[in-house]
PDB file of C-alpha atoms in Angstrom:
ATOM      1  CA  UNK A   1      66.517 201.049  31.341  1.00 57.00           C
ATOM      2  CA  UNK A   2      66.334 197.643  29.897  1.00 62.00           C
ATOM      3  CA  UNK A   3      68.887 197.002  32.775  1.00 64.00           C
ATOM      4  CA  UNK A   4      66.891 198.762  35.546  1.00 70.00           C
ATOM      5  CA  UNK A   5      63.646 195.870  35.074  1.00 74.00           C
ATOM      6  CA  UNK A   6      66.085 192.944  34.828  1.00 89.00           C
ATOM      7  CA  UNK A   7      67.608 193.792  38.100  1.00 85.00           C
ATOM      8  CA  UNK A   8      64.196 194.664  39.444  1.00 87.00           C
ATOM      9  CA  UNK A   9      62.671 191.241  38.253  1.00 90.00           C
ATOM     10  CA  UNK A  10      65.856 189.523  39.736  1.00 90.00           C
ATOM     11  CA  UNK A  11      65.489 191.897  42.459  1.00 91.00           C
ATOM     12  CA  UNK A  12      61.580 190.706  42.790  1.00 90.00           C
ATOM     13  CA  UNK A  13      62.256 187.071  42.100  1.00 91.00           C
ATOM     14  CA  UNK A  14      64.856 186.804  44.936  1.00 92.00           C
ATOM     15  CA  UNK A  15      62.186 188.327  47.632  1.00 94.00           C
ATOM     16  CA  UNK A  16      60.139 185.825  46.348  1.00 94.00           C
ATOM     17  CA  UNK A  17      62.201 183.250  47.013  1.00 95.00           C
ATOM     18  CA  UNK A  18      63.790 184.686  50.271  1.00 95.00           C
ATOM     19  CA  UNK A  19      59.536 184.921  51.440  1.00 95.00           C
ATOM     20  CA  UNK A  20      59.812 180.838  50.513  1.00 96.00           C
ATOM     21  CA  UNK A  21      62.657 180.290  52.163  1.00 95.00           C
ATOM     22  CA  UNK A  22      61.892 181.852  55.230  1.00 96.00           C
ATOM     23  CA  UNK A  23      58.515 180.376  55.127  1.00 95.00           C
ATOM     24  CA  UNK A  24      59.920 177.024  54.815  1.00 95.00           C
ATOM     25  CA  UNK A  25      62.755 177.990  57.493  1.00 95.00           C
ATOM     26  CA  UNK A  26      59.331 178.852  60.216  1.00 93.00           C
ATOM     27  CA  UNK A  27      57.416 175.702  58.991  1.00 93.00           C
ATOM     28  CA  UNK A  28      60.301 173.870  59.628  1.00 94.00           C
ATOM     29  CA  UNK A  29      61.350 175.066  63.040  1.00 94.00           C
ATOM     30  CA  UNK A  30      57.612 174.335  64.158  1.00 94.00           C
ATOM     31  CA  UNK A  31      57.518 170.981  63.620  1.00 93.00           C
ATOM     32  CA  UNK A  32      60.989 170.734  65.521  1.00 93.00           C
ATOM     33  CA  UNK A  33      59.209 172.362  68.075  1.00 92.00           C
ATOM     34  CA  UNK A  34      56.329 169.909  67.590  1.00 90.00           C
ATOM     35  CA  UNK A  35      58.441 166.653  67.942  1.00 92.00           C
ATOM     36  CA  UNK A  36      60.219 168.142  71.190  1.00 92.00           C
ATOM     37  CA  UNK A  37      56.713 168.688  72.492  1.00 92.00           C
ATOM     38  CA  UNK A  38      55.870 165.061  71.734  1.00 93.00           C
ATOM     39  CA  UNK A  39      59.286 163.599  72.450  1.00 94.00           C
ATOM     40  CA  UNK A  40      58.392 165.053  75.916  1.00 94.00           C
ATOM     41  CA  UNK A  41      55.005 163.703  76.447  1.00 95.00           C
ATOM     42  CA  UNK A  42      56.531 160.143  75.491  1.00 96.00           C
ATOM     43  CA  UNK A  43      59.040 160.516  78.116  1.00 96.00           C
ATOM     44  CA  UNK A  44      56.079 161.763  80.569  1.00 96.00           C
ATOM     45  CA  UNK A  45      53.999 158.438  79.699  1.00 97.00           C
ATOM     46  CA  UNK A  46      57.276 156.369  79.988  1.00 97.00           C
ATOM     47  CA  UNK A  47      57.529 157.426  83.376  1.00 97.00           C
ATOM     48  CA  UNK A  48      54.012 157.053  84.412  1.00 97.00           C
ATOM     49  CA  UNK A  49      54.028 153.925  83.076  1.00 97.00           C
ATOM     50  CA  UNK A  50      57.413 152.690  84.819  1.00 97.00           C
ATOM     51  CA  UNK A  51      55.118 154.502  88.073  1.00 97.00           C
ATOM     52  CA  UNK A  52      52.335 152.696  87.410  1.00 97.00           C
ATOM     53  CA  UNK A  53      53.701 149.622  86.924  1.00 98.00           C
ATOM     54  CA  UNK A  54      55.336 149.631  89.916  1.00 98.00           C
ATOM     55  CA  UNK A  55      52.124 149.905  91.819  1.00 97.00           C
ATOM     56  CA  UNK A  56      50.840 146.993  90.187  1.00 98.00           C
ATOM     57  CA  UNK A  57      53.813 145.187  91.396  1.00 97.00           C
ATOM     58  CA  UNK A  58      53.238 146.282  94.627  1.00 98.00           C
ATOM     59  CA  UNK A  59      49.625 145.770  94.728  1.00 98.00           C
ATOM     60  CA  UNK A  60      49.905 142.012  93.576  1.00 97.00           C
ATOM     61  CA  UNK A  61      52.556 141.584  96.059  1.00 97.00           C
ATOM     62  CA  UNK A  62      50.093 142.498  98.713  1.00 97.00           C
ATOM     63  CA  UNK A  63      46.628 140.846  96.927  1.00 98.00           C
ATOM     64  CA  UNK A  64      49.206 137.643  97.277  1.00 98.00           C
ATOM     65  CA  UNK A  65      49.803 138.192 100.793  1.00 98.00           C
ATOM     66  CA  UNK A  66      46.325 138.847 101.123  1.00 98.00           C
ATOM     67  CA  UNK A  67      45.304 135.917  99.888  1.00 98.00           C
ATOM     68  CA  UNK A  68      47.972 133.828 102.110  1.00 98.00           C
ATOM     69  CA  UNK A  69      46.555 135.855 105.374  1.00 98.00           C
ATOM     70  CA  UNK A  70      43.071 134.563 103.831  1.00 98.00           C
ATOM     71  CA  UNK A  71      44.379 130.843 103.313  1.00 98.00           C
ATOM     72  CA  UNK A  72      45.668 130.975 106.965  1.00 97.00           C
ATOM     73  CA  UNK A  73      42.641 132.733 108.725  1.00 98.00           C
ATOM     74  CA  UNK A  74      40.458 130.003 107.071  1.00 97.00           C
ATOM     75  CA  UNK A  75      42.877 127.476 108.292  1.00 97.00           C
ATOM     76  CA  UNK A  76      42.369 128.793 112.096  1.00 97.00           C
ATOM     77  CA  UNK A  77      38.844 128.814 111.517  1.00 97.00           C
ATOM     78  CA  UNK A  78      37.981 125.523 110.790  1.00 97.00           C
ATOM     79  CA  UNK A  79      40.315 123.882 113.248  1.00 97.00           C
ATOM     80  CA  UNK A  80      38.690 126.051 116.015  1.00 97.00           C
ATOM     81  CA  UNK A  81      35.217 124.514 114.927  1.00 97.00           C
ATOM     82  CA  UNK A  82      36.657 121.481 114.579  1.00 96.00           C
ATOM     83  CA  UNK A  83      37.549 121.605 118.186  1.00 96.00           C
ATOM     84  CA  UNK A  84      34.540 123.340 119.437  1.00 96.00           C
ATOM     85  CA  UNK A  85      32.730 120.832 117.902  1.00 95.00           C
ATOM     86  CA  UNK A  86      34.509 117.686 119.793  1.00 93.00           C
ATOM     87  CA  UNK A  87      34.374 119.829 123.088  1.00 94.00           C
ATOM     88  CA  UNK A  88      30.812 119.993 122.276  1.00 93.00           C
ATOM     89  CA  UNK A  89      30.252 115.987 121.557  1.00 91.00           C
ATOM     90  CA  UNK A  90      31.739 114.833 124.730  1.00 87.00           C
TER      91      UNK A  90
END
């Protein structure tokens, strides 16, 4: 019976090793899924960042146009006020 005991011990050891291997593989697969999820999130964030950068560029361009329009309106108002003063002074 010593051979049967040795075979049983070997099978028990093999079973333990296989169980640890399965756990390691499961852990590795979970980490890879987490990594893939994180990678997808980074891609979504990059897409959002790109869209926000375009929106910001458009907003800055619009702000510059509004500033220019504001300066033009101000210039025209000054001209109109000077014309009115000149007419009133006559």
